[in-house]
Short mmCIF file of C-alpha atoms in Angstrom, two decimals:
data_model
loop_
_atom_site.label_atom_id
_atom_site.label_comp_id
_atom_site.label_asym_id
_atom_site.label_seq_id
_atom_site.Cartn_x
_atom_site.Cartn_y
_atom_site.Cartn_z
CA UNK A 1 17.09 -46.19 -127.63
CA UNK A 2 16.50 -49.49 -125.89
CA UNK A 3 18.71 -50.12 -122.90
CA UNK A 4 21.08 -52.95 -123.43
CA UNK A 5 21.47 -55.36 -120.59
CA UNK A 6 25.02 -56.22 -119.73
CA UNK A 7 26.00 -59.77 -120.53
CA UNK A 8 26.25 -61.86 -117.40
CA UNK A 9 29.88 -62.72 -117.98
CA UNK A 10 30.78 -59.16 -116.95
CA UNK A 11 29.54 -59.53 -113.39
CA UNK A 12 32.27 -59.56 -110.77
CA UNK A 13 31.33 -63.08 -109.72
CA UNK A 14 32.08 -64.63 -113.10
CA UNK A 15 35.00 -62.39 -114.09
CA UNK A 16 38.30 -64.22 -114.46
CA UNK A 17 40.52 -63.78 -111.48
CA UNK A 18 43.56 -61.73 -112.21
CA UNK A 19 46.04 -59.82 -110.12
CA UNK A 20 47.71 -56.55 -110.99
CA UNK A 21 51.00 -55.09 -109.87
CA UNK A 22 52.64 -51.69 -110.34
CA UNK A 23 55.37 -52.09 -112.92
CA UNK A 24 56.44 -48.58 -113.82
CA UNK A 25 55.56 -44.93 -113.34
CA UNK A 26 55.27 -42.99 -116.59
CA UNK A 27 55.62 -39.26 -116.87
CA UNK A 28 52.58 -38.25 -118.88
CA UNK A 29 50.01 -35.46 -119.16
CA UNK A 30 47.47 -35.25 -116.37
CA UNK A 31 43.92 -36.43 -116.86
CA UNK A 32 42.01 -34.40 -119.37
CA UNK A 33 39.37 -32.92 -117.10
CA UNK A 34 36.24 -31.60 -118.85
CA UNK A 35 37.48 -32.71 -122.24
CA UNK A 36 36.77 -35.63 -124.48
CA UNK A 37 39.57 -38.08 -125.00
CA UNK A 38 40.64 -36.26 -128.16
CA UNK A 39 39.40 -32.77 -127.26
CA UNK A 40 36.69 -32.71 -129.94
CA UNK A 41 33.26 -31.16 -130.17
CA UNK A 42 30.38 -31.77 -132.57
CA UNK A 43 30.83 -29.87 -135.84
CA UNK A 44 27.12 -29.08 -135.80
CA UNK A 45 26.23 -26.41 -134.88
CA UNK A 46 29.65 -24.89 -134.03
CA UNK A 47 31.24 -25.08 -137.50
CA UNK A 48 27.94 -24.36 -139.27
CA UNK A 49 27.59 -21.18 -137.21
CA UNK A 50 31.15 -20.08 -137.97
CA UNK A 51 30.50 -20.61 -141.67
CA UNK A 52 27.23 -18.68 -141.52
CA UNK A 53 28.90 -15.75 -139.75
CA UNK A 54 31.81 -15.74 -142.21
CA UNK A 55 29.37 -15.79 -145.13
CA UNK A 56 27.50 -12.80 -143.73
CA UNK A 57 30.80 -11.04 -143.01
CA UNK A 58 32.13 -11.58 -146.55
CA UNK A 59 28.88 -10.31 -148.08
CA UNK A 60 28.82 -7.24 -145.83
CA UNK A 61 32.45 -6.39 -146.67
CA UNK A 62 31.95 -6.88 -150.42
CA UNK A 63 28.69 -4.92 -150.42
CA UNK A 64 30.27 -2.07 -148.48
CA UNK A 65 33.25 -1.97 -150.82
CA UNK A 66 30.96 -2.12 -153.85
CA UNK A 67 28.77 0.71 -152.61
CA UNK A 68 31.81 2.85 -151.88
CA UNK A 69 33.98 2.30 -154.96
CA UNK A 70 32.96 1.64 -158.55
CA UNK A 71 34.80 -0.89 -160.70
CA UNK A 72 36.92 0.92 -163.28
CA UNK A 73 35.81 1.17 -166.88
CA UNK A 74 37.87 3.05 -169.45
CA UNK A 75 37.23 3.82 -173.10
CA UNK A 76 36.38 0.98 -175.46
CA UNK A 77 39.39 -1.16 -176.41
CA UNK A 78 41.46 0.40 -179.16
CA UNK A 79 44.40 -1.65 -180.50
CA UNK A 80 45.82 1.49 -182.13
CA UNK A 81 46.21 3.55 -178.94
CA UNK A 82 48.56 2.14 -176.34
CA UNK A 83 47.88 3.18 -172.78
CA UNK A 84 50.85 4.55 -170.86
CA UNK A 85 51.77 2.70 -168.75
CA UNK A 86 50.30 -0.55 -170.07
CA UNK A 87 50.04 -2.81 -167.05
CA UNK A 88 48.99 -6.42 -166.50
CA UNK A 89 46.41 -7.14 -163.75
CA UNK A 90 47.89 -6.33 -160.34
CA UNK A 91 48.67 -9.94 -159.36
CA UNK A 92 50.92 -10.26 -162.43
CA UNK A 93 52.68 -6.95 -161.78
CA UNK A 94 55.42 -8.83 -159.94
CA UNK A 95 56.21 -10.62 -163.20
CA UNK A 96 56.07 -7.40 -165.20
CA UNK A 97 58.38 -5.77 -162.67
CA UNK A 98 60.81 -8.70 -163.02
CA UNK A 99 60.92 -8.03 -166.77
CA UNK A 100 62.60 -4.70 -166.00
CA UNK A 101 65.58 -6.42 -164.45
CA UNK A 102 66.77 -8.98 -166.98
CA UNK A 103 66.05 -11.07 -170.05
CA UNK A 104 62.33 -11.91 -170.38
CA UNK A 105 62.96 -15.65 -170.68
CA UNK A 106 64.89 -15.62 -167.42
CA UNK A 107 62.71 -13.20 -165.48
CA UNK A 108 59.21 -13.99 -166.70
CA UNK A 109 59.53 -17.68 -167.50
CA UNK A 110 62.46 -19.51 -165.89
CA UNK A 111 62.45 -17.90 -162.43
CA UNK A 112 58.64 -18.01 -161.98
CA UNK A 113 58.56 -21.64 -163.16
CA UNK A 114 61.34 -22.47 -160.73
CA UNK A 115 59.40 -20.70 -157.98
CA UNK A 116 56.17 -22.63 -158.65
CA UNK A 117 58.09 -25.93 -158.81
CA UNK A 118 59.79 -25.13 -155.52
CA UNK A 119 56.48 -24.24 -153.82
CA UNK A 120 54.85 -27.44 -155.08
CA UNK A 121 57.74 -29.58 -153.84
CA UNK A 122 57.96 -28.03 -150.33
CA UNK A 123 56.18 -30.95 -148.58
CA UNK A 124 58.48 -33.42 -150.31
CA UNK A 125 61.63 -31.53 -149.35
CA UNK A 126 60.51 -31.18 -145.73
CA UNK A 127 58.58 -34.30 -144.75
CA UNK A 128 59.33 -34.35 -141.05
CA UNK A 129 55.99 -34.44 -139.24
CA UNK A 130 57.09 -32.66 -136.09
CA UNK A 131 56.01 -29.07 -135.71
CA UNK A 132 52.94 -29.50 -137.87
CA UNK A 133 50.04 -27.34 -136.72
CA UNK A 134 52.19 -24.80 -134.88
CA UNK A 135 52.81 -21.31 -136.23
CA UNK A 136 56.47 -21.10 -137.33
CA UNK A 137 57.05 -24.48 -135.59
CA UNK A 138 59.26 -23.06 -132.84
CA UNK A 139 60.54 -19.84 -131.26
CA UNK A 140 63.63 -20.20 -133.42
CA UNK A 141 61.46 -20.65 -136.50
CA UNK A 142 59.68 -17.43 -135.61
CA UNK A 143 62.99 -15.55 -135.36
CA UNK A 144 64.25 -17.05 -138.63
CA UNK A 145 61.06 -15.96 -140.41
CA UNK A 146 61.21 -12.46 -138.92
CA UNK A 147 64.84 -11.83 -139.85
CA UNK A 148 64.42 -13.25 -143.35
CA UNK A 149 61.35 -11.07 -143.92
CA UNK A 150 63.20 -7.98 -142.70
CA UNK A 151 66.16 -8.81 -144.95
CA UNK A 152 63.90 -9.22 -147.98
CA UNK A 153 62.02 -6.02 -147.15
CA UNK A 154 65.26 -4.04 -147.16
CA UNK A 155 67.27 -5.77 -149.87
CA UNK A 156 64.63 -6.25 -152.58
CA UNK A 157 63.39 -2.63 -152.78
CA UNK A 158 67.05 -1.49 -152.71
CA UNK A 159 67.87 -3.86 -155.56
CA UNK A 160 64.88 -2.67 -157.59
CA UNK A 161 65.81 0.97 -157.02
CA UNK A 162 69.53 0.58 -157.79
CA UNK A 163 68.96 -1.68 -160.80
CA UNK A 164 66.45 0.81 -162.24
CA UNK A 165 68.54 3.92 -161.52
CA UNK A 166 71.88 2.52 -162.69
CA UNK A 167 70.86 -0.32 -165.02
CA UNK A 168 74.04 -2.29 -165.83
CA UNK A 169 72.37 -3.58 -168.97
CA UNK A 170 72.23 -0.01 -170.34
CA UNK A 171 75.48 1.32 -168.86
CA UNK A 172 77.62 -1.59 -170.11
CA UNK A 173 75.81 -2.18 -173.40
CA UNK A 174 78.29 -3.04 -176.15
CA UNK A 175 81.16 -3.54 -173.74
CA UNK A 176 80.04 -6.95 -172.57
CA UNK A 177 78.16 -9.65 -174.53
CA UNK A 178 74.36 -9.33 -174.32
CA UNK A 179 73.86 -12.84 -172.96
CA UNK A 180 76.13 -12.02 -170.01
CA UNK A 181 74.41 -8.69 -169.33
CA UNK A 182 70.81 -9.81 -169.82
CA UNK A 183 70.84 -13.33 -168.41
CA UNK A 184 73.96 -14.41 -166.52
CA UNK A 185 74.52 -11.32 -164.37
CA UNK A 186 70.84 -10.84 -163.38
CA UNK A 187 70.54 -14.57 -162.61
CA UNK A 188 73.64 -14.52 -160.42
CA UNK A 189 72.55 -11.33 -158.62
CA UNK A 190 69.06 -12.75 -157.99
CA UNK A 191 70.51 -16.06 -156.87
CA UNK A 192 72.91 -14.43 -154.40
CA UNK A 193 70.22 -12.13 -152.98
CA UNK A 194 67.77 -14.99 -152.47
CA UNK A 195 70.25 -17.56 -151.17
CA UNK A 196 72.29 -15.26 -148.89
CA UNK A 197 69.95 -15.68 -145.87
CA UNK A 198 70.11 -19.44 -146.37
CA UNK A 199 73.90 -19.25 -146.25
CA UNK A 200 73.69 -17.19 -143.05
CA UNK A 201 71.33 -19.79 -141.58
CA UNK A 202 73.87 -22.54 -142.26
CA UNK A 203 76.70 -20.50 -140.77
CA UNK A 204 74.79 -19.61 -137.59
CA UNK A 205 72.97 -22.84 -136.82
CA UNK A 206 75.47 -25.32 -138.32
CA UNK A 207 72.77 -27.95 -138.89
CA UNK A 208 69.37 -26.39 -139.66
CA UNK A 209 66.29 -28.61 -139.94
CA UNK A 210 64.59 -28.96 -143.34
CA UNK A 211 61.71 -26.91 -141.90
CA UNK A 212 64.05 -24.03 -141.09
CA UNK A 213 65.49 -24.10 -144.62
CA UNK A 214 61.93 -24.00 -146.00
CA UNK A 215 61.06 -21.09 -143.69
CA UNK A 216 63.98 -19.07 -145.07
CA UNK A 217 63.31 -19.88 -148.73
CA UNK A 218 59.53 -19.49 -148.63
CA UNK A 219 59.70 -16.24 -146.64
CA UNK A 220 62.30 -14.94 -149.07
CA UNK A 221 60.12 -15.76 -152.08
CA UNK A 222 56.85 -14.67 -150.47
CA UNK A 223 58.11 -11.27 -149.28
CA UNK A 224 60.01 -10.67 -152.54
CA UNK A 225 56.88 -11.50 -154.54
CA UNK A 226 54.94 -8.95 -152.49
CA UNK A 227 57.69 -6.31 -152.92
CA UNK A 228 57.89 -6.85 -156.70
CA UNK A 229 54.09 -6.87 -157.07
CA UNK A 230 53.64 -3.68 -155.05
CA UNK A 231 56.50 -1.97 -156.88
CA UNK A 232 55.06 -2.82 -160.28
CA UNK A 233 51.53 -1.96 -159.26
CA UNK A 234 52.02 1.16 -157.13
CA UNK A 235 55.41 2.65 -157.97
CA UNK A 236 55.53 2.38 -161.78
CA UNK A 237 54.08 5.30 -163.72
CA UNK A 238 54.19 6.55 -167.32
CA UNK A 239 57.06 5.03 -169.29
CA UNK A 240 57.11 2.36 -166.57
CA UNK A 241 59.45 4.61 -164.57
CA UNK A 242 59.65 4.66 -160.78
CA UNK A 243 57.56 7.33 -159.03
CA UNK A 244 55.92 7.76 -155.65
CA UNK A 245 52.34 6.45 -155.96
CA UNK A 246 50.94 9.83 -154.85
CA UNK A 247 53.24 11.80 -157.14
CA UNK A 248 52.55 10.35 -160.58
CA UNK A 249 52.90 12.67 -163.60
CA UNK A 250 50.07 13.29 -166.03
CA UNK A 251 47.26 12.64 -163.56
CA UNK A 252 47.91 8.92 -163.67
CA UNK A 253 46.81 6.96 -160.61
CA UNK A 254 47.92 3.34 -160.19
CA UNK A 255 44.67 2.59 -158.34
CA UNK A 256 42.68 3.15 -161.56
CA UNK A 257 44.23 -0.07 -162.83
CA UNK A 258 42.35 -2.32 -160.42
CA UNK B 1 5.95 -24.30 -128.43
CA UNK B 2 7.93 -27.39 -127.56
CA UNK B 3 5.03 -29.57 -128.73
CA UNK B 4 4.69 -27.59 -131.98
CA UNK B 5 8.41 -28.09 -132.68
CA UNK B 6 8.14 -31.78 -131.99
CA UNK B 7 5.05 -32.04 -134.19
CA UNK B 8 6.84 -30.36 -137.11
CA UNK B 9 10.12 -32.20 -136.69
CA UNK B 10 8.38 -35.57 -136.41
CA UNK B 11 5.93 -34.95 -139.25
CA UNK B 12 6.21 -37.07 -142.37
CA UNK B 13 6.87 -34.03 -144.57
CA UNK B 14 9.80 -32.84 -142.42
CA UNK B 15 11.13 -36.38 -142.15
CA UNK B 16 11.04 -36.73 -145.93
CA UNK B 17 13.40 -33.71 -146.14
CA UNK B 18 15.67 -34.43 -143.22
CA UNK B 19 16.36 -37.94 -142.08
CA UNK B 20 17.19 -36.91 -138.53
CA UNK B 21 15.56 -35.30 -135.52
CA UNK B 22 16.22 -31.89 -133.98
CA UNK B 23 20.03 -31.67 -133.61
CA UNK B 24 20.27 -31.22 -129.85
CA UNK B 25 21.82 -34.61 -129.08
CA UNK B 26 24.93 -36.46 -130.27
CA UNK B 27 23.08 -38.86 -132.57
CA UNK B 28 21.13 -36.19 -134.44
CA UNK B 29 24.14 -33.87 -134.59
CA UNK B 30 26.08 -36.66 -136.28
CA UNK B 31 23.20 -37.35 -138.65
CA UNK B 32 23.08 -33.68 -139.70
CA UNK B 33 26.57 -34.05 -141.09
CA UNK B 34 26.27 -37.51 -142.58
CA UNK B 35 22.82 -37.20 -144.17
CA UNK B 36 23.04 -33.68 -145.62
CA UNK B 37 24.79 -33.11 -148.93
CA UNK B 38 25.83 -29.57 -147.96
CA UNK B 39 27.28 -30.65 -144.66
CA UNK B 40 28.73 -34.03 -145.56
CA UNK B 41 32.13 -32.61 -146.44
CA UNK B 42 32.47 -31.78 -142.75
CA UNK B 43 33.57 -34.25 -140.14
CA UNK B 44 31.04 -35.12 -137.46
CA UNK B 45 33.37 -33.94 -134.75
CA UNK B 46 36.14 -31.37 -134.92
CA UNK B 47 39.09 -30.72 -132.69
CA UNK B 48 38.70 -27.62 -130.53
CA UNK B 49 42.16 -26.41 -131.49
CA UNK B 50 41.28 -26.35 -135.20
CA UNK B 51 38.47 -23.87 -134.45
CA UNK B 52 40.84 -21.36 -132.89
CA UNK B 53 40.55 -18.17 -134.91
CA UNK B 54 44.21 -17.22 -134.53
CA UNK B 55 45.22 -20.57 -136.01
CA UNK B 56 43.56 -20.49 -139.44
CA UNK B 57 41.85 -17.07 -139.62
CA UNK B 58 39.16 -18.95 -141.54
CA UNK B 59 40.95 -18.12 -144.80
CA UNK B 60 40.09 -21.35 -146.61
CA UNK B 61 36.41 -21.05 -145.77
CA UNK B 62 36.44 -17.37 -146.74
CA UNK B 63 38.01 -18.25 -150.11
CA UNK B 64 35.23 -20.78 -150.72
CA UNK B 65 32.57 -18.24 -149.70
CA UNK B 66 34.01 -15.57 -152.01
CA UNK B 67 34.03 -18.14 -154.81
CA UNK B 68 30.33 -18.70 -154.07
CA UNK B 69 29.61 -14.96 -154.23
CA UNK B 70 31.54 -14.75 -157.51
CA UNK B 71 29.52 -17.65 -158.94
CA UNK B 72 26.20 -16.00 -158.07
CA UNK B 73 27.17 -12.50 -159.26
CA UNK B 74 28.89 -14.00 -162.31
CA UNK B 75 25.78 -15.90 -163.38
CA UNK B 76 23.68 -12.75 -162.97
CA UNK B 77 26.21 -10.79 -165.05
CA UNK B 78 25.86 -13.35 -167.85
CA UNK B 79 22.26 -12.18 -168.34
CA UNK B 80 23.55 -8.79 -169.48
CA UNK B 81 26.62 -9.68 -171.51
CA UNK B 82 27.75 -11.14 -174.83
CA UNK B 83 31.41 -11.78 -175.70
CA UNK B 84 31.63 -9.97 -179.03
CA UNK B 85 34.09 -7.23 -179.82
CA UNK B 86 31.32 -5.00 -181.18
CA UNK B 87 28.89 -5.36 -178.31
CA UNK B 88 30.71 -6.35 -175.10
CA UNK B 89 31.65 -2.82 -174.07
CA UNK B 90 28.13 -1.52 -174.84
CA UNK B 91 26.67 -4.24 -172.64
CA UNK B 92 28.86 -3.13 -169.72
CA UNK B 93 27.73 0.50 -170.20
CA UNK B 94 24.10 -0.59 -170.29
CA UNK B 95 24.63 -2.73 -167.22
CA UNK B 96 26.12 0.16 -165.31
CA UNK B 97 23.63 2.84 -166.31
CA UNK B 98 20.29 1.14 -167.04
CA UNK B 99 20.11 -2.20 -165.27
CA UNK B 100 18.83 -1.90 -161.65
CA UNK B 101 21.74 -2.62 -159.30
CA UNK B 102 23.85 -3.41 -162.39
CA UNK B 103 26.77 -1.27 -161.29
CA UNK B 104 26.60 -2.79 -157.80
CA UNK B 105 26.55 -6.28 -159.30
CA UNK B 106 29.62 -5.57 -161.42
CA UNK B 107 31.40 -3.95 -158.46
CA UNK B 108 30.77 -6.99 -156.27
CA UNK B 109 32.11 -9.32 -158.95
CA UNK B 110 35.18 -7.16 -159.53
CA UNK B 111 36.12 -6.61 -155.89
CA UNK B 112 35.22 -10.20 -155.06
CA UNK B 113 37.68 -11.40 -157.69
CA UNK B 114 40.50 -9.30 -156.21
CA UNK B 115 39.54 -10.41 -152.70
CA UNK B 116 39.65 -14.06 -153.73
CA UNK B 117 43.20 -13.76 -155.09
CA UNK B 118 44.36 -12.07 -151.86
CA UNK B 119 42.57 -14.55 -149.59
CA UNK B 120 43.88 -17.58 -151.49
CA UNK B 121 47.47 -16.26 -151.34
CA UNK B 122 47.20 -15.62 -147.60
CA UNK B 123 45.60 -19.04 -147.11
CA UNK B 124 48.67 -20.59 -148.71
CA UNK B 125 50.97 -18.54 -146.50
CA UNK B 126 48.99 -19.59 -143.41
CA UNK B 127 49.22 -23.27 -144.37
CA UNK B 128 52.95 -22.92 -144.96
CA UNK B 129 53.77 -21.07 -141.74
CA UNK B 130 51.75 -23.49 -139.60
CA UNK B 131 53.56 -26.41 -141.21
CA UNK B 132 50.21 -27.84 -142.29
CA UNK B 133 51.71 -29.19 -145.54
CA UNK B 134 53.66 -31.86 -143.69
CA UNK B 135 52.72 -35.54 -144.01
CA UNK B 136 50.06 -36.80 -144.47
CA UNK B 137 48.93 -33.56 -146.12
CA UNK B 138 51.59 -33.25 -148.87
CA UNK B 139 49.24 -33.99 -151.74
CA UNK B 140 46.63 -31.52 -150.52
CA UNK B 141 49.30 -28.81 -150.56
CA UNK B 142 49.93 -29.63 -154.23
CA UNK B 143 46.18 -29.46 -154.90
CA UNK B 144 46.13 -26.09 -153.13
CA UNK B 145 48.93 -24.68 -155.29
CA UNK B 146 47.01 -25.80 -158.39
CA UNK B 147 43.89 -24.05 -157.05
CA UNK B 148 45.91 -20.87 -156.50
CA UNK B 149 47.09 -20.95 -160.12
CA UNK B 150 43.53 -21.58 -161.30
CA UNK B 151 42.29 -18.63 -159.23
CA UNK B 152 44.80 -16.42 -161.06
CA UNK B 153 43.61 -17.93 -164.36
CA UNK B 154 39.97 -17.25 -163.53
CA UNK B 155 40.72 -13.66 -162.60
CA UNK B 156 42.95 -13.08 -165.63
CA UNK B 157 40.42 -14.43 -168.16
CA UNK B 158 37.66 -12.34 -166.59
CA UNK B 159 39.81 -9.22 -166.85
CA UNK B 160 39.42 -9.10 -170.65
CA UNK B 161 35.63 -9.34 -170.77
CA UNK B 162 34.67 -5.61 -170.29
CA UNK B 163 36.67 -4.97 -173.48
CA UNK B 164 37.88 -1.53 -172.45
CA UNK B 165 41.39 -0.11 -172.80
CA UNK B 166 42.36 -1.40 -169.35
CA UNK B 167 41.27 -4.93 -170.22
CA UNK B 168 42.76 -4.92 -173.70
CA UNK B 169 46.23 -3.74 -172.75
CA UNK B 170 46.43 -5.74 -169.54
CA UNK B 171 45.76 -8.95 -171.46
CA UNK B 172 48.12 -7.88 -174.25
CA UNK B 173 50.91 -7.29 -171.74
CA UNK B 174 50.01 -10.37 -169.68
CA UNK B 175 49.94 -12.79 -172.59
CA UNK B 176 53.08 -11.37 -174.21
CA UNK B 177 54.95 -12.84 -171.22
CA UNK B 178 53.93 -16.33 -172.35
CA UNK B 179 55.57 -15.64 -175.70
CA UNK B 180 58.98 -15.40 -174.03
CA UNK B 181 58.97 -19.04 -172.98
CA UNK B 182 61.52 -20.93 -175.04
CA UNK B 183 60.13 -23.60 -177.35
CA UNK B 184 56.39 -23.78 -176.82
CA UNK B 185 55.93 -20.19 -175.64
CA UNK B 186 54.74 -18.55 -178.87
CA UNK B 187 52.51 -21.54 -179.65
CA UNK B 188 50.98 -21.37 -176.17
CA UNK B 189 50.29 -17.69 -176.59
CA UNK B 190 48.58 -18.15 -179.96
CA UNK B 191 46.56 -21.08 -178.59
CA UNK B 192 45.36 -18.93 -175.70
CA UNK B 193 44.53 -15.92 -177.86
CA UNK B 194 43.33 -17.79 -180.94
CA UNK B 195 45.54 -15.54 -183.06
CA UNK B 196 48.60 -13.33 -183.00
CA UNK B 197 46.76 -10.45 -181.25
CA UNK B 198 44.01 -9.93 -178.72
CA UNK B 199 40.79 -9.90 -180.76
CA UNK B 200 37.44 -11.62 -181.16
CA UNK B 201 39.00 -15.10 -180.92
CA UNK B 202 40.71 -14.19 -177.66
CA UNK B 203 37.48 -12.76 -176.26
CA UNK B 204 35.57 -15.93 -177.18
CA UNK B 205 38.21 -18.19 -175.64
CA UNK B 206 38.62 -16.14 -172.49
CA UNK B 207 34.83 -16.08 -172.06
CA UNK B 208 34.54 -19.87 -172.35
CA UNK B 209 37.46 -20.33 -169.94
CA UNK B 210 36.11 -17.74 -167.53
CA UNK B 211 32.46 -18.75 -167.22
CA UNK B 212 32.73 -22.50 -167.72
CA UNK B 213 36.01 -24.34 -167.81
CA UNK B 214 37.97 -22.73 -164.97
CA UNK B 215 35.04 -22.34 -162.53
CA UNK B 216 33.96 -25.95 -163.12
CA UNK B 217 37.53 -27.11 -162.54
CA UNK B 218 37.85 -24.95 -159.41
CA UNK B 219 34.56 -26.31 -158.01
CA UNK B 220 35.65 -29.88 -158.67
CA UNK B 221 39.18 -29.50 -157.34
CA UNK B 222 37.98 -27.52 -154.32
CA UNK B 223 35.73 -30.46 -153.45
CA UNK B 224 38.78 -32.71 -153.64
CA UNK B 225 40.73 -30.19 -151.55
CA UNK B 226 38.12 -30.03 -148.76
CA UNK B 227 37.47 -33.77 -148.84
CA UNK B 228 41.21 -34.36 -148.47
CA UNK B 229 41.36 -32.04 -145.47
CA UNK B 230 38.90 -34.37 -143.75
CA UNK B 231 40.53 -37.58 -144.98
CA UNK B 232 43.95 -36.36 -143.85
CA UNK B 233 42.61 -35.95 -140.33
CA UNK B 234 41.23 -32.41 -140.24
CA UNK B 235 43.24 -29.26 -139.72
CA UNK B 236 46.84 -29.74 -138.66
CA UNK B 237 46.16 -27.70 -135.51
CA UNK B 238 45.36 -30.88 -133.62
CA UNK B 239 48.86 -32.24 -134.29
CA UNK B 240 50.17 -29.44 -132.11
CA UNK B 241 51.22 -30.54 -128.63
CA UNK B 242 48.58 -30.03 -125.96
CA UNK B 243 48.87 -27.02 -123.72
CA UNK B 244 49.06 -29.47 -120.84
CA UNK B 245 52.10 -31.14 -122.38
CA UNK B 246 54.04 -27.99 -122.96
CA UNK B 247 57.07 -27.58 -120.77
CA UNK B 248 56.90 -31.21 -119.76
CA UNK B 249 59.12 -33.94 -121.01
CA UNK B 250 56.66 -36.24 -122.67
CA UNK B 251 59.16 -37.98 -124.93
#
């Protein structure tokens, strides 16, 4: 590139005379030694190399997995012979598990729709920019997430087990109206279980930030979704009853469903 | 060696491919990104913090890579498949037993599909827990949720294609859920299946959705997703306070 000559007006002789005085001392970060003004580096080749390595890694992992385990293939489809259990693909097993605990419209349609709508609207419910780009936003956020996750990990499997072992819908059938048993009671139970940690958050912190409310709700939904999916996928055997994954009757293995 | 490199890089043939010199200086490194269609979704410069492995775990990039693997293996699988009730299952058997590397190809597509669902879910969790959905990235979060749903759709429609017992009953169970929706539920289910039960119409529709409509939509919307990442200022990692600032009152 051709060297540009500085315009003459920039020489000290012609510069306008101006005096400076110290007005204020500001507490600010020290000079960024050895860093650009915004701490950036060129994307090429750094990012390109990362992407190349990740591509190779993904291919190696998939190839290894594919050499080790064959994709399942059962007998040709036969509409006249139902498999037992008949399961949806694993990522929908959370939904199928939900069906065991209440009216299908509530469990498989209303609650999942509500969940998706909530997840979509998270950034509009919590639009405070602070804490963006930091895992869990703060030390308190980390604790809130941890305790909520632990709560969900204990309460949700317990609920699934109790509700399957002593199903109120079966035990109280005929004594209470179906709508109450199938829809109202399960909805209230679900609602209380999911919202209880939020209530605790309000009691303990008095005035939680929107981010902290989102941490509780999202963690609750995320961990519950994992618990329901794993239960449906791993712990449901013939007759869609609860078993240990390694102790399924009739030679059934949940892993064959992948 | 140096002279050979310079001769090649400065030759007219090379220059007709790449409109920049060897990328060992700021100008050419910028031009790599701005003049190359495969790189142009990237910014020219990235913040060091956004490259930190423990920040993003590379999940978004991995999801895109797995989608690429699925596209390649999926196209190869199409050479050995036809979506008819009579022949689909036979094609899978032939693929597995007689086509060289056919079983491996099918395995890679199958496990890749599962991996993509897992990676996309964890990518969403990562974005949530790092607060990366906050302004100005709200819309890209919405786009991401749509991509997650489309990933599930792509996987679900592909699940039927082998036409074995597993596929048949999984789709029967999966689509029966749609029928429970009040109002439009039963209509939606019949629209998806092309009839009251899983049959030839369902196989045809799922095939069209699986190989064309959903992948095309995912490719398009992923472009939007990645482009928005750049337009919204890169990864949110750089919004985080500097290590130098921490512990200091920099209000």
